Amino acid sequence: MRQRTIAKKVELIGIGLHKGVPVKMVLEPLEANNGIIFYRTDKGVSIPMKAENVVDTTMATVLGKDDVKISTIEHLLSAISAYGIDNIKISVDNEEIPIMDGSSIGYCMLLDEAGIVELDEVRKIIQIKRPIEIRDGDKFVRVEPSNQTVFDFAIDFKHQAIKEQKYKFVFSKQAYKEEIARARTFGFLHEVNYLRSKGLAQGGNLSNCIVLDENGILNKEGLRYKEEFVRHKILDAIGDMAILGMPLMGSYISFAGSHKLNSLLTQKILSDSNAYEVIALEDQNTEKMFEFAKAVQ
């Protein structure tokens, strides 16, 4: 199985969630073994997607280098991961990736427009060899060995519109587009008001976020999925785990996970060479290659 990139350059203009300003984003093909590279056109700074370049996880996953940041990368990375793209350049002229409608379906449509091509180099994956866990009280994120890529997530909010939700997602491109990609980010009205008082969430509105008050959901159209809240958590987790730099073969399990816990998990995995094995998907790895070929079709 070969590495992938996009077939042609594509671009869009959207609003950043926190700054609320227009952002031009351009996606361009990259040759094999370059990975995913972010580029701030207004600063002339490239930021490779690497675990050590994650500088903040408070409200989103943020990359940084030389005091230059790119924020809210997780939704785009989630779609890129679902499409099996290994090499791509992402250029923006401001600090944030456009929020689109709060999900990743818009990025999927952009990648469909760009098309996917295979390169000459063999694709590599990270296969989890033993359980690794990060815990914060009763919250945790964990990876375990598996011959599939699975995201198994649970949440419990003391709100009548959410309550307890669980969802187990067996990874494939088609299943991602059907089950995960349309799940939107969500927040509570009192939090939105607080964030805006701090100069954040300036671009957030009912067209790009599920907003809840104490009585229920404010969005008139309602939910896109019965378990939209936990499905969005899976969407985020897929994007955050892409920071590993290679596709994950293993089972990701979480209760109330967050960007912070996901970032700590990727760091802990990469710091322990006994926790994983890098597998080249060549012909001799027939079973593993077959599983990943199915996943990204």
Tab-separated table of C-alpha atoms in Angstrom:
chain	number	residue	atom	x	y	z
A	1	MET	CA	0.000	0.000	0.000
A	2	ARG	CA	1.356	3.402	-1.021
A	3	GLN	CA	1.429	6.823	0.588
A	4	ARG	CA	-1.183	9.322	-0.550
A	5	THR	CA	-1.569	13.001	-1.242
A	6	ILE	CA	-4.217	15.134	-2.949
A	7	ALA	CA	-4.356	15.342	-6.742
A	8	LYS	CA	-4.644	19.114	-7.063
A	9	LYS	CA	-4.619	22.363	-5.117
A	10	VAL	CA	-7.936	23.484	-3.604
A	11	GLU	CA	-8.866	26.468	-1.470
A	12	LEU	CA	-11.664	28.090	0.490
A	13	ILE	CA	-12.392	31.107	2.677
A	14	GLY	CA	-14.135	30.645	6.012
A	15	ILE	CA	-14.434	32.139	9.486
A	16	GLY	CA	-12.215	31.262	12.422
A	17	LEU	CA	-14.149	30.080	15.480
A	18	HIS	CA	-12.348	32.105	18.128
A	19	LYS	CA	-11.113	35.239	16.348
A	20	GLY	CA	-14.164	35.500	14.110
A	21	VAL	CA	-12.150	36.788	11.146
A	22	PRO	CA	-12.049	35.485	7.541
A	23	VAL	CA	-9.336	32.930	6.835
A	24	LYS	CA	-8.128	31.791	3.429
A	25	MET	CA	-7.051	28.147	3.481
A	26	VAL	CA	-5.213	26.404	0.641
A	27	LEU	CA	-4.522	22.661	0.461
A	28	GLU	CA	-1.688	21.529	-1.816
A	29	PRO	CA	-0.121	18.168	-2.751
A	30	LEU	CA	3.196	17.138	-1.209
A	31	GLU	CA	5.664	14.467	-2.269
A	32	ALA	CA	6.131	11.283	-0.238
A	33	ASN	CA	7.697	11.322	3.243
A	34	ASN	CA	6.912	15.012	3.822
A	35	GLY	CA	3.992	14.379	6.152
A	36	ILE	CA	1.449	17.067	7.006
A	37	ILE	CA	2.807	20.606	7.036
A	38	PHE	CA	0.960	23.750	8.095
A	39	TYR	CA	2.084	27.111	6.707
A	40	ARG	CA	1.182	30.623	7.860
A	41	THR	CA	1.318	32.693	4.669
A	42	ASP	CA	1.020	35.946	6.643
A	43	LYS	CA	4.071	35.044	8.752
A	44	GLY	CA	6.130	32.944	6.338
A	45	VAL	CA	6.456	30.153	8.915
A	46	SER	CA	6.028	26.403	8.346
A	47	ILE	CA	4.889	24.209	11.232
A	48	PRO	CA	5.205	20.445	10.729
A	49	MET	CA	2.458	18.389	12.321
A	50	LYS	CA	4.400	16.781	15.148
A	51	ALA	CA	3.532	15.998	18.761
A	52	GLU	CA	6.315	18.266	20.009
A	53	ASN	CA	4.785	21.217	18.130
A	54	VAL	CA	1.488	21.059	20.064
A	55	VAL	CA	1.611	24.188	22.242
A	56	ASP	CA	-1.948	24.477	23.581
A	57	THR	CA	-4.985	22.222	24.069
A	58	THR	CA	-7.228	24.485	26.155
A	59	MET	CA	-10.078	25.064	23.685
A	60	ALA	CA	-8.668	23.284	20.624
A	61	THR	CA	-5.489	21.599	19.436
A	62	VAL	CA	-2.936	24.289	18.600
A	63	LEU	CA	0.417	23.932	16.828
A	64	GLY	CA	3.162	26.483	17.278
A	65	LYS	CA	6.688	27.381	16.232
A	66	ASP	CA	8.747	30.534	16.770
A	67	ASP	CA	5.785	32.233	18.528
A	68	VAL	CA	3.566	31.576	15.493
A	69	LYS	CA	0.450	29.442	16.046
A	70	ILE	CA	-2.206	27.634	14.042
A	71	SER	CA	-5.314	26.779	16.016
A	72	THR	CA	-8.363	24.496	15.736
A	73	ILE	CA	-6.640	21.950	13.510
A	74	GLU	CA	-8.428	18.836	14.791
A	75	HIS	CA	-11.502	18.836	12.508
A	76	LEU	CA	-9.429	19.179	9.337
A	77	LEU	CA	-6.921	16.559	10.521
A	78	SER	CA	-9.820	14.235	11.276
A	79	ALA	CA	-11.016	14.399	7.656
A	80	ILE	CA	-7.465	14.099	6.293
A	81	SER	CA	-6.962	10.989	8.426
A	82	ALA	CA	-10.252	9.479	7.229
A	83	TYR	CA	-9.172	9.950	3.606
A	84	GLY	CA	-5.853	8.197	4.207
A	85	ILE	CA	-3.770	11.233	3.228
A	86	ASP	CA	-0.157	11.045	4.398
A	87	ASN	CA	1.337	14.143	2.746
A	88	ILE	CA	-0.311	17.553	2.373
A	89	LYS	CA	0.488	21.255	2.772
A	90	ILE	CA	-2.123	23.372	4.573
A	91	SER	CA	-1.674	27.120	4.174
A	92	VAL	CA	-3.675	29.751	6.076
A	93	ASP	CA	-3.357	33.520	6.253
A	94	ASN	CA	-4.429	33.817	9.891
A	95	GLU	CA	-4.167	31.968	13.202
A	96	GLU	CA	-7.075	29.544	12.781
A	97	ILE	CA	-8.345	26.845	10.468
A	98	PRO	CA	-11.852	27.856	9.249
A	99	ILE	CA	-14.559	26.317	11.440
A	100	MET	CA	-16.951	25.586	8.532
A	101	ASP	CA	-20.230	24.253	10.032
A	102	GLY	CA	-18.546	22.936	13.188
A	103	SER	CA	-18.118	19.440	11.760
A	104	SER	CA	-15.697	17.961	9.228
A	105	ILE	CA	-18.097	17.288	6.362
A	106	GLY	CA	-17.046	20.507	4.595
A	107	TYR	CA	-13.430	19.354	4.632
A	108	CYS	CA	-14.527	15.977	3.242
A	109	MET	CA	-16.212	17.795	0.363
A	110	LEU	CA	-13.039	19.824	-0.238
A	111	LEU	CA	-10.936	16.653	-0.298
A	112	ASP	CA	-13.412	15.047	-2.698
A	113	GLU	CA	-12.894	18.051	-4.980
A	114	ALA	CA	-9.100	17.741	-4.676
A	115	GLY	CA	-9.022	13.999	-5.377
A	116	ILE	CA	-6.531	11.494	-3.991
A	117	VAL	CA	-3.432	10.074	-5.679
A	118	GLU	CA	-0.967	7.396	-4.607
A	119	LEU	CA	2.758	8.070	-4.448
A	120	ASP	CA	5.718	5.760	-4.994
A	121	GLU	CA	6.679	5.254	-1.345
A	122	VAL	CA	5.278	2.530	0.917
A	123	ARG	CA	2.855	3.629	3.590
A	124	LYS	CA	3.743	3.103	7.264
A	125	ILE	CA	1.450	2.734	10.256
A	126	ILE	CA	1.813	2.700	14.037
A	127	GLN	CA	0.660	-0.599	15.509
A	128	ILE	CA	-0.039	-0.478	19.249
A	129	LYS	CA	1.755	-3.315	21.076
A	130	ARG	CA	0.574	-2.798	24.659
A	131	PRO	CA	-2.010	-0.663	26.519
A	132	ILE	CA	-1.126	2.978	27.171
A	133	GLU	CA	-3.383	5.197	29.282
A	134	ILE	CA	-3.665	8.802	30.440
A	135	ARG	CA	-6.042	9.448	33.337
A	136	ASP	CA	-7.361	12.585	35.053
A	137	GLY	CA	-9.676	11.560	37.885
A	138	ASP	CA	-12.449	9.500	36.306
A	139	LYS	CA	-11.606	10.843	32.817
A	140	PHE	CA	-9.261	8.785	30.685
A	141	VAL	CA	-7.978	8.053	27.195
A	142	ARG	CA	-6.363	4.730	26.344
A	143	VAL	CA	-5.044	2.758	23.391
A	144	GLU	CA	-4.902	-1.030	23.262
A	145	PRO	CA	-3.653	-3.567	20.700
A	146	SER	CA	-6.178	-4.452	17.995
A	147	ASN	CA	-6.155	-5.713	14.422
A	148	GLN	CA	-8.570	-2.878	13.547
A	149	THR	CA	-8.694	0.850	14.158
A	150	VAL	CA	-11.532	1.492	16.596
A	151	PHE	CA	-12.702	4.581	18.507
A	152	ASP	CA	-14.875	3.711	21.513
A	153	PHE	CA	-16.036	6.820	23.395
A	154	ALA	CA	-18.366	7.564	26.306
A	155	ILE	CA	-19.491	10.872	27.839
A	156	ASP	CA	-21.760	11.836	30.740
A	157	PHE	CA	-23.073	15.405	30.957
A	158	LYS	CA	-25.515	16.574	33.597
A	159	HIS	CA	-27.744	18.068	30.921
A	160	GLN	CA	-31.064	16.647	29.794
A	161	ALA	CA	-30.174	16.933	26.093
A	162	ILE	CA	-26.944	14.928	26.462
A	163	LYS	CA	-26.807	12.758	29.596
A	164	GLU	CA	-24.879	9.510	29.008
A	165	GLN	CA	-23.850	8.739	25.443
A	166	LYS	CA	-21.657	5.955	24.057
A	167	TYR	CA	-20.522	5.183	20.547
A	168	LYS	CA	-18.138	2.641	19.067
A	169	PHE	CA	-16.759	3.491	15.645
A	170	VAL	CA	-14.878	0.959	13.515
A	171	PHE	CA	-12.714	3.092	11.269
A	172	SER	CA	-13.214	3.308	7.514
A	173	LYS	CA	-13.508	6.224	5.137
A	174	GLN	CA	-17.087	5.471	4.126
A	175	ALA	CA	-18.248	4.840	7.686
A	176	TYR	CA	-16.551	8.088	8.749
A	177	LYS	CA	-18.491	10.109	6.165
A	178	GLU	CA	-21.750	8.451	7.181
A	179	GLU	CA	-21.390	8.173	10.961
A	180	ILE	CA	-18.939	10.843	12.146
A	181	ALA	CA	-18.203	13.662	9.681
A	182	ARG	CA	-21.478	15.573	10.138
A	183	ALA	CA	-21.279	15.696	13.962
A	184	ARG	CA	-20.870	19.309	15.092
A	185	THR	CA	-18.950	20.851	17.950
A	186	PHE	CA	-21.086	21.928	20.875
A	187	GLY	CA	-21.064	24.325	23.787
A	188	PHE	CA	-23.206	25.776	26.539
A	189	LEU	CA	-24.625	29.289	26.305
A	190	HIS	CA	-23.113	30.425	29.586
A	191	GLU	CA	-19.702	29.206	28.393
A	192	VAL	CA	-20.082	31.005	25.063
A	193	ASN	CA	-20.832	34.267	26.838
A	194	TYR	CA	-17.841	33.804	29.121
A	195	LEU	CA	-15.510	32.980	26.215
A	196	ARG	CA	-16.646	36.054	24.314
A	197	SER	CA	-15.903	38.202	27.350
A	198	LYS	CA	-12.343	36.851	27.050
A	199	GLY	CA	-12.131	37.613	23.330
A	200	LEU	CA	-12.760	34.010	22.258
A	201	ALA	CA	-15.579	32.271	20.339
A	202	GLN	CA	-16.073	35.471	18.316
A	203	GLY	CA	-16.952	33.433	15.220
A	204	GLY	CA	-19.213	30.946	16.995
A	205	ASN	CA	-22.913	30.923	16.161
A	206	LEU	CA	-25.828	28.559	15.611
A	207	SER	CA	-24.635	27.807	12.075
A	208	ASN	CA	-21.329	26.303	13.233
A	209	CYS	CA	-22.009	25.017	16.745
A	210	ILE	CA	-24.683	23.203	18.738
A	211	VAL	CA	-25.534	25.616	21.535
A	212	LEU	CA	-27.353	24.499	24.669
A	213	ASP	CA	-28.979	26.549	27.409
A	214	GLU	CA	-30.336	25.126	30.660
A	215	ASN	CA	-33.536	23.996	28.939
A	216	GLY	CA	-32.244	22.335	25.780
A	217	ILE	CA	-30.792	22.847	22.300
A	218	LEU	CA	-31.118	26.322	20.773
A	219	ASN	CA	-30.529	25.183	17.169
A	220	LYS	CA	-33.944	25.080	15.499
A	221	GLU	CA	-32.971	22.236	13.151
A	222	GLY	CA	-32.116	19.965	16.085
A	223	LEU	CA	-29.510	17.223	15.960
A	224	ARG	CA	-28.032	15.454	12.937
A	225	TYR	CA	-27.473	12.189	14.843
A	226	LYS	CA	-29.081	10.804	17.975
A	227	GLU	CA	-25.627	10.649	19.594
A	228	GLU	CA	-24.190	13.735	17.867
A	229	PHE	CA	-22.351	14.912	20.974
A	230	VAL	CA	-20.291	11.764	21.521
A	231	ARG	CA	-19.805	11.294	17.771
A	232	HIS	CA	-18.201	14.741	17.658
A	233	LYS	CA	-15.879	13.670	20.462
A	234	ILE	CA	-14.809	10.783	18.222
A	235	LEU	CA	-14.308	13.215	15.328
A	236	ASP	CA	-11.999	15.265	17.563
A	237	ALA	CA	-10.141	12.191	18.801
A	238	ILE	CA	-9.422	10.993	15.263
A	239	GLY	CA	-7.944	14.413	14.457
A	240	ASP	CA	-5.915	14.535	17.655
A	241	MET	CA	-4.502	11.029	17.180
A	242	ALA	CA	-3.368	12.021	13.684
A	243	ILE	CA	-0.639	13.960	15.516
A	244	LEU	CA	1.142	10.587	15.824
A	245	GLY	CA	2.247	11.241	12.236
A	246	MET	CA	1.154	7.846	10.916
A	247	PRO	CA	-2.163	5.985	10.844
A	248	LEU	CA	-3.012	4.205	14.078
A	249	MET	CA	-3.710	0.476	14.215
A	250	GLY	CA	-5.206	-0.095	17.635
A	251	SER	CA	-8.260	0.511	19.757
A	252	TYR	CA	-8.770	3.980	21.240
A	253	ILE	CA	-11.039	3.968	24.304
A	254	SER	CA	-12.130	7.013	26.285
A	255	PHE	CA	-14.437	8.349	28.931
A	256	ALA	CA	-14.772	12.143	28.822
A	257	GLY	CA	-11.534	12.543	26.880
A	258	SER	CA	-10.246	15.937	25.784
A	259	HIS	CA	-7.695	17.578	23.507
A	260	LYS	CA	-5.338	17.785	26.492
A	261	LEU	CA	-5.589	14.095	27.340
A	262	ASN	CA	-5.264	13.127	23.677
A	263	SER	CA	-2.102	15.212	23.349
A	264	LEU	CA	-0.611	13.621	26.463
A	265	LEU	CA	-1.517	10.194	25.062
A	266	THR	CA	0.259	10.772	21.741
A	267	GLN	CA	3.331	12.017	23.597
A	268	LYS	CA	3.340	8.993	25.910
A	269	ILE	CA	2.992	6.550	23.005
A	270	LEU	CA	5.836	8.121	21.041
A	271	SER	CA	8.099	8.281	24.107
A	272	ASP	CA	7.851	4.508	24.697
A	273	SER	CA	9.381	2.481	21.884
A	274	ASN	CA	8.046	-0.707	23.477
A	275	ALA	CA	4.461	0.527	23.162
A	276	TYR	CA	4.286	0.461	19.382
A	277	GLU	CA	5.824	-0.839	16.192
A	278	VAL	CA	6.127	0.988	12.891
A	279	ILE	CA	4.869	-1.319	10.147
A	280	ALA	CA	5.576	-0.798	6.435
A	281	LEU	CA	2.509	-1.935	4.486
A	282	GLU	CA	4.385	-4.019	1.948
A	283	ASP	CA	3.211	-7.247	0.379
A	284	GLN	CA	4.566	-9.404	3.198
A	285	ASN	CA	2.214	-7.627	5.625
A	286	THR	CA	-0.807	-8.898	3.700
A	287	GLU	CA	-3.303	-8.962	6.575
A	288	LYS	CA	-2.476	-5.493	7.874
A	289	MET	CA	-2.395	-4.051	4.371
A	290	PHE	CA	-5.807	-5.546	3.639
A	291	GLU	CA	-7.333	-3.990	6.765
A	292	PHE	CA	-5.998	-0.529	5.926
A	293	ALA	CA	-6.861	-0.817	2.249
A	294	LYS	CA	-10.474	-1.492	3.243
A	295	ALA	CA	-10.461	1.415	5.695
A	296	VAL	CA	-9.433	4.113	3.218
A	297	GLN	CA	-11.369	3.027	0.136
